[in-house]
Coordinates of C-alpha atoms and ligand atoms in Angstrom, one line a residue:
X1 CA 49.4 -171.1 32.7
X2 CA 46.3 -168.6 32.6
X3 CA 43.3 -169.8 30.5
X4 CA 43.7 -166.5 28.7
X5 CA 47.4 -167.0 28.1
X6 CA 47.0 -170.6 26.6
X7 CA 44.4 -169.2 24.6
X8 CA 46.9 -166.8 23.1
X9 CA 49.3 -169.3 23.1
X10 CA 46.8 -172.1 21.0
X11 CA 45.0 -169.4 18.6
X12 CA 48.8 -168.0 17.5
X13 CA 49.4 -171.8 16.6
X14 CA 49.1 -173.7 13.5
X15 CA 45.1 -174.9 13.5
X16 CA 45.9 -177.4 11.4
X17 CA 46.5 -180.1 14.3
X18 CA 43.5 -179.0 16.4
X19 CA 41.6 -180.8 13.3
X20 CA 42.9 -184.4 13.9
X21 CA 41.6 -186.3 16.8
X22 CA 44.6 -188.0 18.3
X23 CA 45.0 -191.1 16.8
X24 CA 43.0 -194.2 18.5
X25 CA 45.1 -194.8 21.3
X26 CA 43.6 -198.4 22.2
X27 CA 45.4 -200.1 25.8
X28 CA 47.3 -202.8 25.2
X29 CA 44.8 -205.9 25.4
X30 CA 45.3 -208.2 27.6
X31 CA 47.9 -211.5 26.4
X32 CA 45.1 -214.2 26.7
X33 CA 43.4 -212.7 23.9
X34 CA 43.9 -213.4 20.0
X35 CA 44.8 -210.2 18.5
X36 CA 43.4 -210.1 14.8
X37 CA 43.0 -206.6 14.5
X38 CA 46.1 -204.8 13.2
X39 CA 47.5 -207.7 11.0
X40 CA 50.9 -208.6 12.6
X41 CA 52.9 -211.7 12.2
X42 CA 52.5 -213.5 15.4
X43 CA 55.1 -215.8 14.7
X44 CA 58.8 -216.0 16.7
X45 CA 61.9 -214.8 14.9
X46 CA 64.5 -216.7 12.4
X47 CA 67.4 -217.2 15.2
X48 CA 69.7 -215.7 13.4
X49 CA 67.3 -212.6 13.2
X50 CA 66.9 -212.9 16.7
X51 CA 70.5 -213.3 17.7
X52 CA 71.1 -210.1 15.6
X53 CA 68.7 -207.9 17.7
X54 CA 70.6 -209.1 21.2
X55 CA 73.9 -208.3 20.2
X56 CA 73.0 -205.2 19.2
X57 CA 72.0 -204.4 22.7
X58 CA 75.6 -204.4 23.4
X59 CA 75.8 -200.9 21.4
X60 CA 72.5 -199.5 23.5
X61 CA 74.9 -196.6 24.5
X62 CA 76.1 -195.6 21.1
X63 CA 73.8 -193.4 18.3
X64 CA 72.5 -195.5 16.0
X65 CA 74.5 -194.9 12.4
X66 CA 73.9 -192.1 10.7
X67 CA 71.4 -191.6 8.0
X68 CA 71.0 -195.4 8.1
X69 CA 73.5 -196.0 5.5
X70 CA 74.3 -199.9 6.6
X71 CA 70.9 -200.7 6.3
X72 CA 70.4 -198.9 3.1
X73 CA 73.6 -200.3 1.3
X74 CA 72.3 -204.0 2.7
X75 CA 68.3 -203.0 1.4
X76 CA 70.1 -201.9 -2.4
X77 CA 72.3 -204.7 -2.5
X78 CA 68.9 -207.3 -1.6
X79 CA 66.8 -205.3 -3.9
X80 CA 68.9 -204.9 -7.1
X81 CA 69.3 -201.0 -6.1
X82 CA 71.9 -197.8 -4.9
X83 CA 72.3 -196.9 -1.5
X84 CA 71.1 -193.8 -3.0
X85 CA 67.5 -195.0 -4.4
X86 CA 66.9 -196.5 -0.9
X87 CA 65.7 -194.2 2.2
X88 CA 65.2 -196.1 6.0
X89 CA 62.5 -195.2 8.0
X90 CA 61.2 -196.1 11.7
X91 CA 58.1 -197.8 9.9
X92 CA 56.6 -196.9 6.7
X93 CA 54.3 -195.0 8.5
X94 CA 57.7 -192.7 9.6
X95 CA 58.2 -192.5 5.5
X96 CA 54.6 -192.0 4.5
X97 CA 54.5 -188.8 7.5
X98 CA 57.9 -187.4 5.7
X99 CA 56.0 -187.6 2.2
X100 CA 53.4 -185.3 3.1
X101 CA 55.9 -183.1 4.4
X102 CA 58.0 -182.7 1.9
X103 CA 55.8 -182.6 -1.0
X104 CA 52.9 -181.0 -0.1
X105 CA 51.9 -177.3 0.9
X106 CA 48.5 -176.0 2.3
X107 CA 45.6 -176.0 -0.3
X108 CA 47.3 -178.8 -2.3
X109 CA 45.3 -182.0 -2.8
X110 CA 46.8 -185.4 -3.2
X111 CA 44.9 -188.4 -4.2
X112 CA 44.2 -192.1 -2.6
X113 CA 42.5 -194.6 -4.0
X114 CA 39.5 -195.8 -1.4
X115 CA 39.2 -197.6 0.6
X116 CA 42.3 -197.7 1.5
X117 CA 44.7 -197.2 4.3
X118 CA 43.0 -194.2 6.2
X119 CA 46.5 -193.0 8.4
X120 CA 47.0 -191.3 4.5
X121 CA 44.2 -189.1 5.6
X122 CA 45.0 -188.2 8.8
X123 CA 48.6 -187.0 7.5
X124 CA 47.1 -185.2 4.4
X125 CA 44.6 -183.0 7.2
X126 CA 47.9 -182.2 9.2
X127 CA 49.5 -180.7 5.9
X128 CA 46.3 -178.7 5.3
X129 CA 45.5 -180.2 2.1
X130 CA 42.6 -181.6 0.4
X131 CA 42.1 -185.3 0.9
X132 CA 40.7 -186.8 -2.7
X133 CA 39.6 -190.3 -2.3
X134 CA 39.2 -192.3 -5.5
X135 CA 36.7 -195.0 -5.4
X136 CA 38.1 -198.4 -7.3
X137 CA 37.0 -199.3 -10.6
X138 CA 35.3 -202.1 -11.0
X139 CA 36.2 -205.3 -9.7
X140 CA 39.0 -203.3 -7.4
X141 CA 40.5 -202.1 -10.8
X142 CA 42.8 -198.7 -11.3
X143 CA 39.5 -196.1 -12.9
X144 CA 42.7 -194.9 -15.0
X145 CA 40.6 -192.2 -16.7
X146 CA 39.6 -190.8 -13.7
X147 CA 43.2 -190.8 -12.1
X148 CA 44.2 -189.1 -15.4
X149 CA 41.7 -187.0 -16.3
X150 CA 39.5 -186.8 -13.1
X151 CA 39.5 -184.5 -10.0
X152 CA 42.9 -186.3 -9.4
X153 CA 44.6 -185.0 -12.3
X154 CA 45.7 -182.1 -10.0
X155 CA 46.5 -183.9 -6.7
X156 CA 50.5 -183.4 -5.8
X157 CA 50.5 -187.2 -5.9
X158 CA 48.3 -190.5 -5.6
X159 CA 48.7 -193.3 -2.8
X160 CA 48.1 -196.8 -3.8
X161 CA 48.5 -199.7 -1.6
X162 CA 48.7 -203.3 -3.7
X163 CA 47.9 -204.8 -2.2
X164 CA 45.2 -202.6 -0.9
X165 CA 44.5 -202.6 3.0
X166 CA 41.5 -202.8 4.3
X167 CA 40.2 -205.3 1.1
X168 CA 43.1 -206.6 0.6
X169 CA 42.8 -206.9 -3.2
X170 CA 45.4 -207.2 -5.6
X171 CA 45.7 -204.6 -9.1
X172 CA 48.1 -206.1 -11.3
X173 CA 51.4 -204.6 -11.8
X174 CA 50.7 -204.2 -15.6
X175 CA 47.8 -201.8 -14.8
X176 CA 50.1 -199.8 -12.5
X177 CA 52.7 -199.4 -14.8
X178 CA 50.0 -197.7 -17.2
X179 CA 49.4 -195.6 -14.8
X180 CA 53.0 -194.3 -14.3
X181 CA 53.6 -194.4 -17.8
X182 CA 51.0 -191.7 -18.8
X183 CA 50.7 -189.8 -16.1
X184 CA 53.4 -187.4 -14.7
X185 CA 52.2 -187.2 -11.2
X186 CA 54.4 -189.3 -8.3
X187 CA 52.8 -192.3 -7.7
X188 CA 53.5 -193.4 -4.3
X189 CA 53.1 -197.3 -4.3
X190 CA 52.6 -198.5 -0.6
X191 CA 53.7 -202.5 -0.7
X192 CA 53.2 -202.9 2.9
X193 CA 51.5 -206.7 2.4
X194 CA 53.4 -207.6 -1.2
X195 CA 55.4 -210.4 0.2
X196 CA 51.7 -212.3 0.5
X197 CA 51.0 -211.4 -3.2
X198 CA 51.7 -213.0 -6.8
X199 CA 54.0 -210.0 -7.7
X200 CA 55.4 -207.1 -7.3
X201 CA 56.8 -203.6 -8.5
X202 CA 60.3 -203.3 -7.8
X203 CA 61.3 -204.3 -11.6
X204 CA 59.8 -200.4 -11.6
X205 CA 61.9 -198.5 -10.1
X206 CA 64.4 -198.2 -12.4
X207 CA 61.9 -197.6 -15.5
X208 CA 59.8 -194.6 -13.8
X209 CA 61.2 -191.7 -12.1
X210 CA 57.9 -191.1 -10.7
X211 CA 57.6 -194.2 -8.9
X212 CA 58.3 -194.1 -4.7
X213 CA 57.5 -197.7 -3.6
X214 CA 57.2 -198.2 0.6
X215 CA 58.1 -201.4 1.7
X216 CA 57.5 -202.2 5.7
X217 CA 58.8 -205.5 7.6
X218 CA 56.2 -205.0 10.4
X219 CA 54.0 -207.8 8.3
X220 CA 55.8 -209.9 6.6
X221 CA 59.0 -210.4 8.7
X222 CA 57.3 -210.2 12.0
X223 CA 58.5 -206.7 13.8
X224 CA 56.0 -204.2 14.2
X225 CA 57.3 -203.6 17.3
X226 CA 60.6 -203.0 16.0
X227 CA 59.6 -200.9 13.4
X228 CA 61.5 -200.8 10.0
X229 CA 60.4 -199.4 6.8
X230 CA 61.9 -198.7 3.7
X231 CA 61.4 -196.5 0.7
X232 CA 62.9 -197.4 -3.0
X233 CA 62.6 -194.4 -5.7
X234 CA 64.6 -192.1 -7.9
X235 CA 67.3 -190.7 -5.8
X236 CA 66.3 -187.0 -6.5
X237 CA 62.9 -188.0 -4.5
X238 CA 64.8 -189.8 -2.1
X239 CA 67.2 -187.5 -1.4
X240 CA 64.2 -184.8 -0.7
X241 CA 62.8 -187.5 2.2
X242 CA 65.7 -187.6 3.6
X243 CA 66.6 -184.1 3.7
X244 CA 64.1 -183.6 5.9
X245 CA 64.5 -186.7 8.2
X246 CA 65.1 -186.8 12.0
X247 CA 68.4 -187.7 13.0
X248 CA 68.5 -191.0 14.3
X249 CA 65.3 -191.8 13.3
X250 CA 66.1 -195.9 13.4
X251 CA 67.5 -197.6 16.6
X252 CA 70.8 -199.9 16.8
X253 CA 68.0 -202.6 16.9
X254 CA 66.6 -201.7 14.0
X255 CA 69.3 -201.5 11.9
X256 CA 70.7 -204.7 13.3
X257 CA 67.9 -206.9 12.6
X258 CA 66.9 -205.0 9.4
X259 CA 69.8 -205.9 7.7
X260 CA 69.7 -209.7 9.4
X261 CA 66.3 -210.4 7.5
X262 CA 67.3 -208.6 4.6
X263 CA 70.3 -211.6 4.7
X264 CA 68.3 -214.4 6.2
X265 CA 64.7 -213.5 3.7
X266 CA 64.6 -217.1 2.6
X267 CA 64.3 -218.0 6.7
X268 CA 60.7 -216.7 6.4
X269 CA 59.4 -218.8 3.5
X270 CA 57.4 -221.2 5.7
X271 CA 56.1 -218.2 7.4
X272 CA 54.9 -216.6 3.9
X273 CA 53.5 -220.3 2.9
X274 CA 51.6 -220.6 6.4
X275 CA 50.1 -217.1 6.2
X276 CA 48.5 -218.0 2.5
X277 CA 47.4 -221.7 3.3
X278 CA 45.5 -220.4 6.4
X279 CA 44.1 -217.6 4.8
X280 CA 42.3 -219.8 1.9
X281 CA 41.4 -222.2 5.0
X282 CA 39.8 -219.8 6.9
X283 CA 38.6 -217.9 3.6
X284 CA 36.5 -221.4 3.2
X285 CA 35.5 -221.6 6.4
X286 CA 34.4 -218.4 6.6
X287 CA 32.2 -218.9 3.8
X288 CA 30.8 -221.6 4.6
X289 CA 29.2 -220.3 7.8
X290 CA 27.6 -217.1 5.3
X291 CA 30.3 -214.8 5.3
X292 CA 31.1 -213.5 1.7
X293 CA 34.6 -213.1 1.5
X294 CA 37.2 -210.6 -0.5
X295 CA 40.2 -212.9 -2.2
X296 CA 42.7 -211.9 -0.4
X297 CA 46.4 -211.4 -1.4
X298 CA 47.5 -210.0 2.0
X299 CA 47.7 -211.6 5.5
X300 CA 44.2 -210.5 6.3
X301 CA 41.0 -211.4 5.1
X302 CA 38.0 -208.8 4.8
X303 CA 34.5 -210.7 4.8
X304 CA 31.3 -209.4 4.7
X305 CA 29.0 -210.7 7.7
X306 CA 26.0 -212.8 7.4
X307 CA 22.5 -210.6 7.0
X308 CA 20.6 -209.6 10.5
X309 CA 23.8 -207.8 12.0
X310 CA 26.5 -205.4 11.2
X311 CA 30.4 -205.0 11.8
X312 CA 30.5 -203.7 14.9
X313 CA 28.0 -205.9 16.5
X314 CA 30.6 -208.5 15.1
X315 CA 33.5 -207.3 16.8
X316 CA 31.9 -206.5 19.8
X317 CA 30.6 -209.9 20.0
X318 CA 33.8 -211.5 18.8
X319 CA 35.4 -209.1 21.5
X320 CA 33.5 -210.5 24.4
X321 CA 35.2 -213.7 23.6
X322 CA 38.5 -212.2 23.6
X323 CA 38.8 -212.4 20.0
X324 CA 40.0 -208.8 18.4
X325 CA 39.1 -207.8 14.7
X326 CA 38.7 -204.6 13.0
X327 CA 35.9 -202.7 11.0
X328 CA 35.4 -199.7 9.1
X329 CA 32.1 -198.2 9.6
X330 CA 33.2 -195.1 8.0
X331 CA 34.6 -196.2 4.9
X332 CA 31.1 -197.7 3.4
X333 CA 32.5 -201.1 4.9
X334 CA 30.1 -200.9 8.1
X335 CA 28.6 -204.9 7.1
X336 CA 32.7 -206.1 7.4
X337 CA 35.0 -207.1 9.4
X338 CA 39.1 -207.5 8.7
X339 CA 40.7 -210.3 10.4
X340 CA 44.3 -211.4 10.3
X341 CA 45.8 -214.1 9.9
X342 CA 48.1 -215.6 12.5
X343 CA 49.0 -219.1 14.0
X344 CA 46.6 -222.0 13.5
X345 CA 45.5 -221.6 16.7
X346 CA 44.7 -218.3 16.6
X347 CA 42.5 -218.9 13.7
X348 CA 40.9 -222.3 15.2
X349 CA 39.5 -220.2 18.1
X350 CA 38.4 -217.3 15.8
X351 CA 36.3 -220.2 13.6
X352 CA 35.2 -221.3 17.1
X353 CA 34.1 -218.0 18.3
X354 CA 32.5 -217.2 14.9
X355 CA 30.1 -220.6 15.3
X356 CA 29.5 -220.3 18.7
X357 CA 28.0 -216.8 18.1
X358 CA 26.2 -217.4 15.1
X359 CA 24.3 -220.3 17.5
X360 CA 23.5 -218.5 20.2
X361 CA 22.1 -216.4 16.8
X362 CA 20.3 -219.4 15.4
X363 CA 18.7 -220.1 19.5
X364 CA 17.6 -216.3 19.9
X365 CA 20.6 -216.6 22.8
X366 CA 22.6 -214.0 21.6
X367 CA 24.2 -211.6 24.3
X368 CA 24.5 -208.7 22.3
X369 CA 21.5 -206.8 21.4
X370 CA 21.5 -205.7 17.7
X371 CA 21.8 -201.7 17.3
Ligands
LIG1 C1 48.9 -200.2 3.8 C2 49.8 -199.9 5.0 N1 50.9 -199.1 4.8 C3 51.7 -198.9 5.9 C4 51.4 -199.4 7.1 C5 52.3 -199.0 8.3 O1 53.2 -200.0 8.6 P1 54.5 -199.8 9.5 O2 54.3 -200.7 10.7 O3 55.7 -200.0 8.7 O4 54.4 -198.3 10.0 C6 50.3 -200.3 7.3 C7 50.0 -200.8 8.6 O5 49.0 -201.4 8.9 C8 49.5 -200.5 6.2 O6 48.4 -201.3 6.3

């Protein structure tokens, strides 16, 4: 194609795409390093969860179901809920892309309390609307007022996630549910990391047409790369989402193990008890070699470093010793780090990598130069 004739082709296009750099398209690292960067489960499957994912290979040539009802009906009859109140998506990230979609039109604004889990922003951008981020009250409380009566009062709808990713604090469900109750806005609820928490806001649903709560089992039942998500809300919202949904959005593997977990969720207790006994270990730990910590009710842990260095000298350094973690210069977090938490192991050779830099700190040794 001519230079002139893409030209035409770009500038008669929506612009609203040209905004967005692609998303961070990091290679695949390489398998002897401990990847504690994007807050998977590193642990095998149930084998009856696993079992279900091979014999669904023997239906690779088939379409998945339609609209995911099987997977819906099993997700209702797990959660207390109708097939209708439940939609299925290829992640929650798939749900959380269809919600912007569906409910938002250029110039509208929509409202996210911040930090929080910045994908929201990128999808808000691509739907031409105004990006509010709401700062946290004090100690990581909902600022109620300001959701009410502040520049959010207007915003199509407000994204929480509780718990909240990157700090990975918890707002207790009572506080939500004053939220809902005075305000008339949707309140999308993101739950990726609640099955690492003291609660949760399913009870909800039923109370609170304006509640749409995303659930993901990329976390806590240990297939990210499977990718299920599901959403739980009045079925009038629901039925919107899925109005607009791809066909055949899930795969026969999906479905297949989706609805295994959903049967076999008590198989993952020891997984749920691990995650939260090595996160107050390493929580500890961390502390005690002059990181400041953020209690944590998810399978991550967000500390602030020891004085002299920042985040990304952190990960950088960490990275050089094939450990991976994640920071967030640009969200006011640029003295942190996240780190999640996998197998013992994994977290024995982070504690080890975190001393072994902080003495070649101590004996001016360091590699890395600070910036
Ligand atoms: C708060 C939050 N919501 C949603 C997601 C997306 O999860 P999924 O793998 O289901 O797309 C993530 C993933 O990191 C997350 O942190």
């Amino acid at each position: 194609m001519s230079d002139a004739k893409l030209q035409s082709v770009l500038s008669s296009l929506s612009q609203f795409a040209r905004k967005l750099n692609c998303l961070a398209s990091s290679p695949a690292p390489d398998a002897s390093c401990v990847k504690l960067n994007t807050n998977e489960n590193p642990f095998a499957l149930p084998p009856l969860v696993r079992a279900s994912a091979v014999a669904a290979l023997e239906r690779q040539y088939l379409y998945p179901e339609d609209d995911n009802i099987g997977l819906r009906e099993a997700a209702g009859h797990a959660y207390g809920l109708s097939r209708d109140q439940v939609i299925a998506g290829n992640g929650s990230s798939e749900l959380l892309g269809l919600i912007y979609r569906a409910f938002l039109t250029p110039g509208d604004a929509v409202a996210m309390m911040s930090p929080g889990f910045s994908f929201n922003r990128k999808l808000a951008v691509l739907q031409g609307a105004q990006f509010l981020e709401i700062g946290w009250g004090e100690a990581h409380s909902l600022p109620l007022e300001q959701l009410l009566f502040g520049p959010a009062k207007d915003a199509k709808f407000i994204l929480l996630a509780n718990p909240n990713n990157p700090t990975g604090t918890f707002v207790p469900i009572a506080e939500i549910e004053r939220l809902l109750a005075q305000s008339d806005r949707l309140i999308v609820l993101d739950e990726a990391y609640v099955d690492f928490a003291p609660d949760d806001a399913l009870r909800l649903i039923d109370r609170y047409s304006n509640l749409l709560l995303l659930r993901t089992f990329s976390k806590s039942y240990a297939v990210a790369g499977i990718r299920i998500g599901l959403g739980f809300g009045h079925p009038e919202v629901i039925g919107r989402l899925r109005n607009i949904q791809n066909v055949f959005n899930m795969n026969v593997i999906g479905h297949a193990v989706g609805i295994s977990i959903l049967a076999h969720r008590s198989a993952y207790d020891e997984n749920h008890k691990h995650v939260k006994h090595e996160r107050q270990r390493v929580s500890v730990a961390l502390s005690q070699l002059g990181f400041s910590v953020t209690p944590s009710h998810a399978n991550f842990l967000l500390a602030h470093v020891p004085a002299g260095r920042d985040g990304i000298w952190w990960q950088a350094s960490l990275e050089q010793k094939k450990i991976l973690v994640a920071v967030f210069p640009d969200r006011g977090l640029e003295y942190c780090i996240r780190v999640s938490i996998g197998t013992k192991a994994q977290m024995d050779a982070f504690l080890a990598a975190v001393s072994d830099i902080l003495g070649a700190e101590r004996s001016g040794k360091s590699a890395l130069k600070p910036h």
